[in-house]
Amino acid sequence: MFKKNLFFKRLLIILLLLTGKNAIAQFGPENTLDVNAIYVPQSKYTQKNGQVENTEKTQKRMELNYSFPISTKFDPATKKLEKWTGIVSGGYTEMSGKTNTQDVMPEKLLNTMLGVTYLRTMRNKWAMVSLLTAGVNTDLKGVDYHDFFISGGVLFIKTPRQGFSYGFGAFVVNALNAPIVLPGLMLHLETEGRFKFNIDIPTEVSIARDVTKKLELKLAVRFKNTSYDTENTVEPKRRYLNYTELPAGLETKFKSKHFDFVLGGGYMILRNYELREGGIKNLFTEGQINKLGGNFYVNAGIRLKFNKEGK
């Protein structure tokens, strides 16, 4: 019973991360390019099978995200809005080298995504968001159809007032190299004032304050979840790696008309690397969870603003 409850808790987190992330992009600034880097120094690495002990690994990651408008149509008579948005993102991670032949931790990980979303407003402050994404998530050892990840679906979102939205829907993803139908959930809440609260379930919970017009301080907790196809000789059947992390930190943002610069740091609370076998039958089985211990991290990023208003 405990294992089943644990599974559904994990599944809920994965569902939220798979479906909410791209839908929330509808609320973010368009025509902006975000480039971010994070570094986590040597942290204790624990492998579930016990074949790798008393070792440490460092982690470095670069990320790029770009959201841009494709087309927008607004009917003044019916006040209906139709909007197409494109999404391009990618990330490259490097881990310190393998300690021995039993070490299953990939040294390199690459994730890419190209997607499109379609938003259409409906009655009573409801909107429908459809999205389709495709990308290659791999350890760069060998790229084949297993490394190709596709997801698509529909969310119905209601916005009772400005700064508050929630939604539900359904998605199809090829997790574990098999088509799986999953429910989708999202929640967006932001406030204005001296302290600005922002809740984007499941990606971020934060509080920010403008020290000056060009300087912002933010305390944020973020969730990240990415699936990869990997290869290892220790347990070759376990090739689907699900990576989850939970960092909490303080960021300083320097704002200008055409770009923002972010410098921050904090504590990496959680980093799990779960290896699974492919196929729907293994969706309910327990995976091999390898962990990196908690440690401090530093991060930096820049946002280039290409929109005319410079917002």
mmCIF file with all atom_site columns, N, CA, C and O in Angstrom, residues 27 123-128 155-161 164-168 186 188:
data_model
loop_
_atom_site.group_PDB
_atom_site.id
_atom_site.type_symbol
_atom_site.label_atom_id
_atom_site.label_alt_id
_atom_site.label_comp_id
_atom_site.label_asym_id
_atom_site.label_entity_id
_atom_site.label_seq_id
_atom_site.pdbx_PDB_ins_code
_atom_site.Cartn_x
_atom_site.Cartn_y
_atom_site.Cartn_z
_atom_site.occupancy
_atom_site.B_iso_or_equiv
_atom_site.pdbx_formal_charge
_atom_site.auth_seq_id
_atom_site.auth_comp_id
_atom_site.auth_asym_id
_atom_site.auth_atom_id
_atom_site.pdbx_PDB_model_num
ATOM 1  N N  . PHE A 1 27  ? 1.522   32.804 -20.154 1.00 0.00 ? 27  PHE A N  1
ATOM 2  C CA . PHE A 1 27  ? 1.434   33.976 -19.303 1.00 0.00 ? 27  PHE A CA 1
ATOM 3  C C  . PHE A 1 27  ? 2.752   34.754 -19.257 1.00 0.00 ? 27  PHE A C  1
ATOM 4  O O  . PHE A 1 27  ? 2.799   35.871 -18.794 1.00 0.00 ? 27  PHE A O  1
ATOM 5  N N  . ARG A 1 123 ? -16.246 31.342 -23.661 1.00 0.00 ? 123 ARG A N  1
ATOM 6  C CA . ARG A 1 123 ? -17.185 32.099 -22.830 1.00 0.00 ? 123 ARG A CA 1
ATOM 7  C C  . ARG A 1 123 ? -16.819 32.007 -21.351 1.00 0.00 ? 123 ARG A C  1
ATOM 8  O O  . ARG A 1 123 ? -16.109 31.089 -20.931 1.00 0.00 ? 123 ARG A O  1
ATOM 9  N N  . ASN A 1 124 ? -17.340 32.957 -20.584 1.00 0.00 ? 124 ASN A N  1
ATOM 10 C CA . ASN A 1 124 ? -17.216 32.961 -19.120 1.00 0.00 ? 124 ASN A CA 1
ATOM 11 C C  . ASN A 1 124 ? -15.755 32.865 -18.656 1.00 0.00 ? 124 ASN A C  1
ATOM 12 O O  . ASN A 1 124 ? -15.441 32.149 -17.707 1.00 0.00 ? 124 ASN A O  1
ATOM 13 N N  . LYS A 1 125 ? -14.890 33.603 -19.354 1.00 0.00 ? 125 LYS A N  1
ATOM 14 C CA . LYS A 1 125 ? -13.478 33.723 -18.988 1.00 0.00 ? 125 LYS A CA 1
ATOM 15 C C  . LYS A 1 125 ? -12.715 32.403 -19.086 1.00 0.00 ? 125 LYS A C  1
ATOM 16 O O  . LYS A 1 125 ? -11.685 32.217 -18.450 1.00 0.00 ? 125 LYS A O  1
ATOM 17 N N  . TRP A 1 126 ? -13.204 31.488 -19.915 1.00 0.00 ? 126 TRP A N  1
ATOM 18 C CA . TRP A 1 126 ? -12.507 30.240 -20.170 1.00 0.00 ? 126 TRP A CA 1
ATOM 19 C C  . TRP A 1 126 ? -11.694 30.362 -21.459 1.00 0.00 ? 126 TRP A C  1
ATOM 20 O O  . TRP A 1 126 ? -12.027 31.144 -22.348 1.00 0.00 ? 126 TRP A O  1
ATOM 21 N N  . ALA A 1 127 ? -10.659 29.575 -21.553 1.00 0.00 ? 127 ALA A N  1
ATOM 22 C CA . ALA A 1 127 ? -9.849  29.518 -22.760 1.00 0.00 ? 127 ALA A CA 1
ATOM 23 C C  . ALA A 1 127 ? -9.383  28.086 -22.968 1.00 0.00 ? 127 ALA A C  1
ATOM 24 O O  . ALA A 1 127 ? -9.255  27.317 -22.006 1.00 0.00 ? 127 ALA A O  1
ATOM 25 N N  . MET A 1 128 ? -9.128  27.742 -24.219 1.00 0.00 ? 128 MET A N  1
ATOM 26 C CA . MET A 1 128 ? -8.604  26.424 -24.549 1.00 0.00 ? 128 MET A CA 1
ATOM 27 C C  . MET A 1 128 ? -7.178  26.579 -25.078 1.00 0.00 ? 128 MET A C  1
ATOM 28 O O  . MET A 1 128 ? -6.917  27.410 -25.950 1.00 0.00 ? 128 MET A O  1
ATOM 29 N N  . LEU A 1 155 ? -5.549  21.817 -22.706 1.00 0.00 ? 155 LEU A N  1
ATOM 30 C CA . LEU A 1 155 ? -5.906  22.314 -21.380 1.00 0.00 ? 155 LEU A CA 1
ATOM 31 C C  . LEU A 1 155 ? -7.045  23.316 -21.508 1.00 0.00 ? 155 LEU A C  1
ATOM 32 O O  . LEU A 1 155 ? -7.051  24.141 -22.431 1.00 0.00 ? 155 LEU A O  1
ATOM 33 N N  . PHE A 1 156 ? -7.995  23.249 -20.581 1.00 0.00 ? 156 PHE A N  1
ATOM 34 C CA . PHE A 1 156 ? -9.049  24.246 -20.481 1.00 0.00 ? 156 PHE A CA 1
ATOM 35 C C  . PHE A 1 156 ? -8.724  25.121 -19.270 1.00 0.00 ? 156 PHE A C  1
ATOM 36 O O  . PHE A 1 156 ? -8.621  24.633 -18.141 1.00 0.00 ? 156 PHE A O  1
ATOM 37 N N  . ILE A 1 157 ? -8.544  26.407 -19.527 1.00 0.00 ? 157 ILE A N  1
ATOM 38 C CA . ILE A 1 157 ? -8.053  27.328 -18.501 1.00 0.00 ? 157 ILE A CA 1
ATOM 39 C C  . ILE A 1 157 ? -9.078  28.420 -18.238 1.00 0.00 ? 157 ILE A C  1
ATOM 40 O O  . ILE A 1 157 ? -9.606  29.034 -19.173 1.00 0.00 ? 157 ILE A O  1
ATOM 41 N N  . LYS A 1 158 ? -9.333  28.682 -16.966 1.00 0.00 ? 158 LYS A N  1
ATOM 42 C CA . LYS A 1 158 ? -10.226 29.778 -16.587 1.00 0.00 ? 158 LYS A CA 1
ATOM 43 C C  . LYS A 1 158 ? -9.419  30.851 -15.874 1.00 0.00 ? 158 LYS A C  1
ATOM 44 O O  . LYS A 1 158 ? -8.574  30.551 -15.032 1.00 0.00 ? 158 LYS A O  1
ATOM 45 N N  . THR A 1 159 ? -9.710  32.117 -16.207 1.00 0.00 ? 159 THR A N  1
ATOM 46 C CA . THR A 1 159 ? -9.049  33.268 -15.598 1.00 0.00 ? 159 THR A CA 1
ATOM 47 C C  . THR A 1 159 ? -10.116 34.130 -14.927 1.00 0.00 ? 159 THR A C  1
ATOM 48 O O  . THR A 1 159 ? -10.652 35.062 -15.538 1.00 0.00 ? 159 THR A O  1
ATOM 49 N N  . PRO A 1 160 ? -10.456 33.842 -13.660 1.00 0.00 ? 160 PRO A N  1
ATOM 50 C CA . PRO A 1 160 ? -11.497 34.623 -12.975 1.00 0.00 ? 160 PRO A CA 1
ATOM 51 C C  . PRO A 1 160 ? -11.147 36.094 -12.851 1.00 0.00 ? 160 PRO A C  1
ATOM 52 O O  . PRO A 1 160 ? -12.020 36.958 -12.867 1.00 0.00 ? 160 PRO A O  1
ATOM 53 N N  . ARG A 1 161 ? -9.860  36.382 -12.710 1.00 0.00 ? 161 ARG A N  1
ATOM 54 C CA . ARG A 1 161 ? -9.406  37.769 -12.623 1.00 0.00 ? 161 ARG A CA 1
ATOM 55 C C  . ARG A 1 161 ? -7.963  37.843 -13.094 1.00 0.00 ? 161 ARG A C  1
ATOM 56 O O  . ARG A 1 161 ? -7.297  36.826 -13.241 1.00 0.00 ? 161 ARG A O  1
ATOM 57 N N  . PHE A 1 164 ? -4.724  35.500 -12.047 1.00 0.00 ? 164 PHE A N  1
ATOM 58 C CA . PHE A 1 164 ? -5.136  34.235 -11.447 1.00 0.00 ? 164 PHE A CA 1
ATOM 59 C C  . PHE A 1 164 ? -5.790  33.356 -12.500 1.00 0.00 ? 164 PHE A C  1
ATOM 60 O O  . PHE A 1 164 ? -6.784  33.748 -13.115 1.00 0.00 ? 164 PHE A O  1
ATOM 61 N N  . SER A 1 165 ? -5.221  32.163 -12.716 1.00 0.00 ? 165 SER A N  1
ATOM 62 C CA . SER A 1 165 ? -5.751  31.211 -13.684 1.00 0.00 ? 165 SER A CA 1
ATOM 63 C C  . SER A 1 165 ? -5.542  29.796 -13.172 1.00 0.00 ? 165 SER A C  1
ATOM 64 O O  . SER A 1 165 ? -4.592  29.520 -12.437 1.00 0.00 ? 165 SER A O  1
ATOM 65 N N  . TYR A 1 166 ? -6.448  28.912 -13.559 1.00 0.00 ? 166 TYR A N  1
ATOM 66 C CA . TYR A 1 166 ? -6.286  27.494 -13.261 1.00 0.00 ? 166 TYR A CA 1
ATOM 67 C C  . TYR A 1 166 ? -6.842  26.695 -14.430 1.00 0.00 ? 166 TYR A C  1
ATOM 68 O O  . TYR A 1 166 ? -7.666  27.196 -15.208 1.00 0.00 ? 166 TYR A O  1
ATOM 69 N N  . GLY A 1 167 ? -6.356  25.466 -14.576 1.00 0.00 ? 167 GLY A N  1
ATOM 70 C CA . GLY A 1 167 ? -6.805  24.688 -15.712 1.00 0.00 ? 167 GLY A CA 1
ATOM 71 C C  . GLY A 1 167 ? -6.642  23.199 -15.531 1.00 0.00 ? 167 GLY A C  1
ATOM 72 O O  . GLY A 1 167 ? -5.958  22.725 -14.624 1.00 0.00 ? 167 GLY A O  1
ATOM 73 N N  . PHE A 1 168 ? -7.294  22.455 -16.416 1.00 0.00 ? 168 PHE A N  1
ATOM 74 C CA . PHE A 1 168 ? -7.218  20.991 -16.412 1.00 0.00 ? 168 PHE A CA 1
ATOM 75 C C  . PHE A 1 168 ? -7.385  20.497 -17.842 1.00 0.00 ? 168 PHE A C  1
ATOM 76 O O  . PHE A 1 168 ? -7.895  21.212 -18.711 1.00 0.00 ? 168 PHE A O  1
ATOM 77 N N  . MET A 1 186 ? -2.799  22.800 -13.979 1.00 0.00 ? 186 MET A N  1
ATOM 78 C CA . MET A 1 186 ? -1.941  23.968 -13.850 1.00 0.00 ? 186 MET A CA 1
ATOM 79 C C  . MET A 1 186 ? -2.636  25.011 -12.975 1.00 0.00 ? 186 MET A C  1
ATOM 80 O O  . MET A 1 186 ? -3.860  25.039 -12.835 1.00 0.00 ? 186 MET A O  1
ATOM 81 N N  . HIS A 1 188 ? -1.880  29.314 -11.901 1.00 0.00 ? 188 HIS A N  1
ATOM 82 C CA . HIS A 1 188 ? -1.065  30.516 -12.025 1.00 0.00 ? 188 HIS A CA 1
ATOM 83 C C  . HIS A 1 188 ? -1.663  31.606 -11.147 1.00 0.00 ? 188 HIS A C  1
ATOM 84 O O  . HIS A 1 188 ? -2.847  31.926 -11.242 1.00 0.00 ? 188 HIS A O  1
#
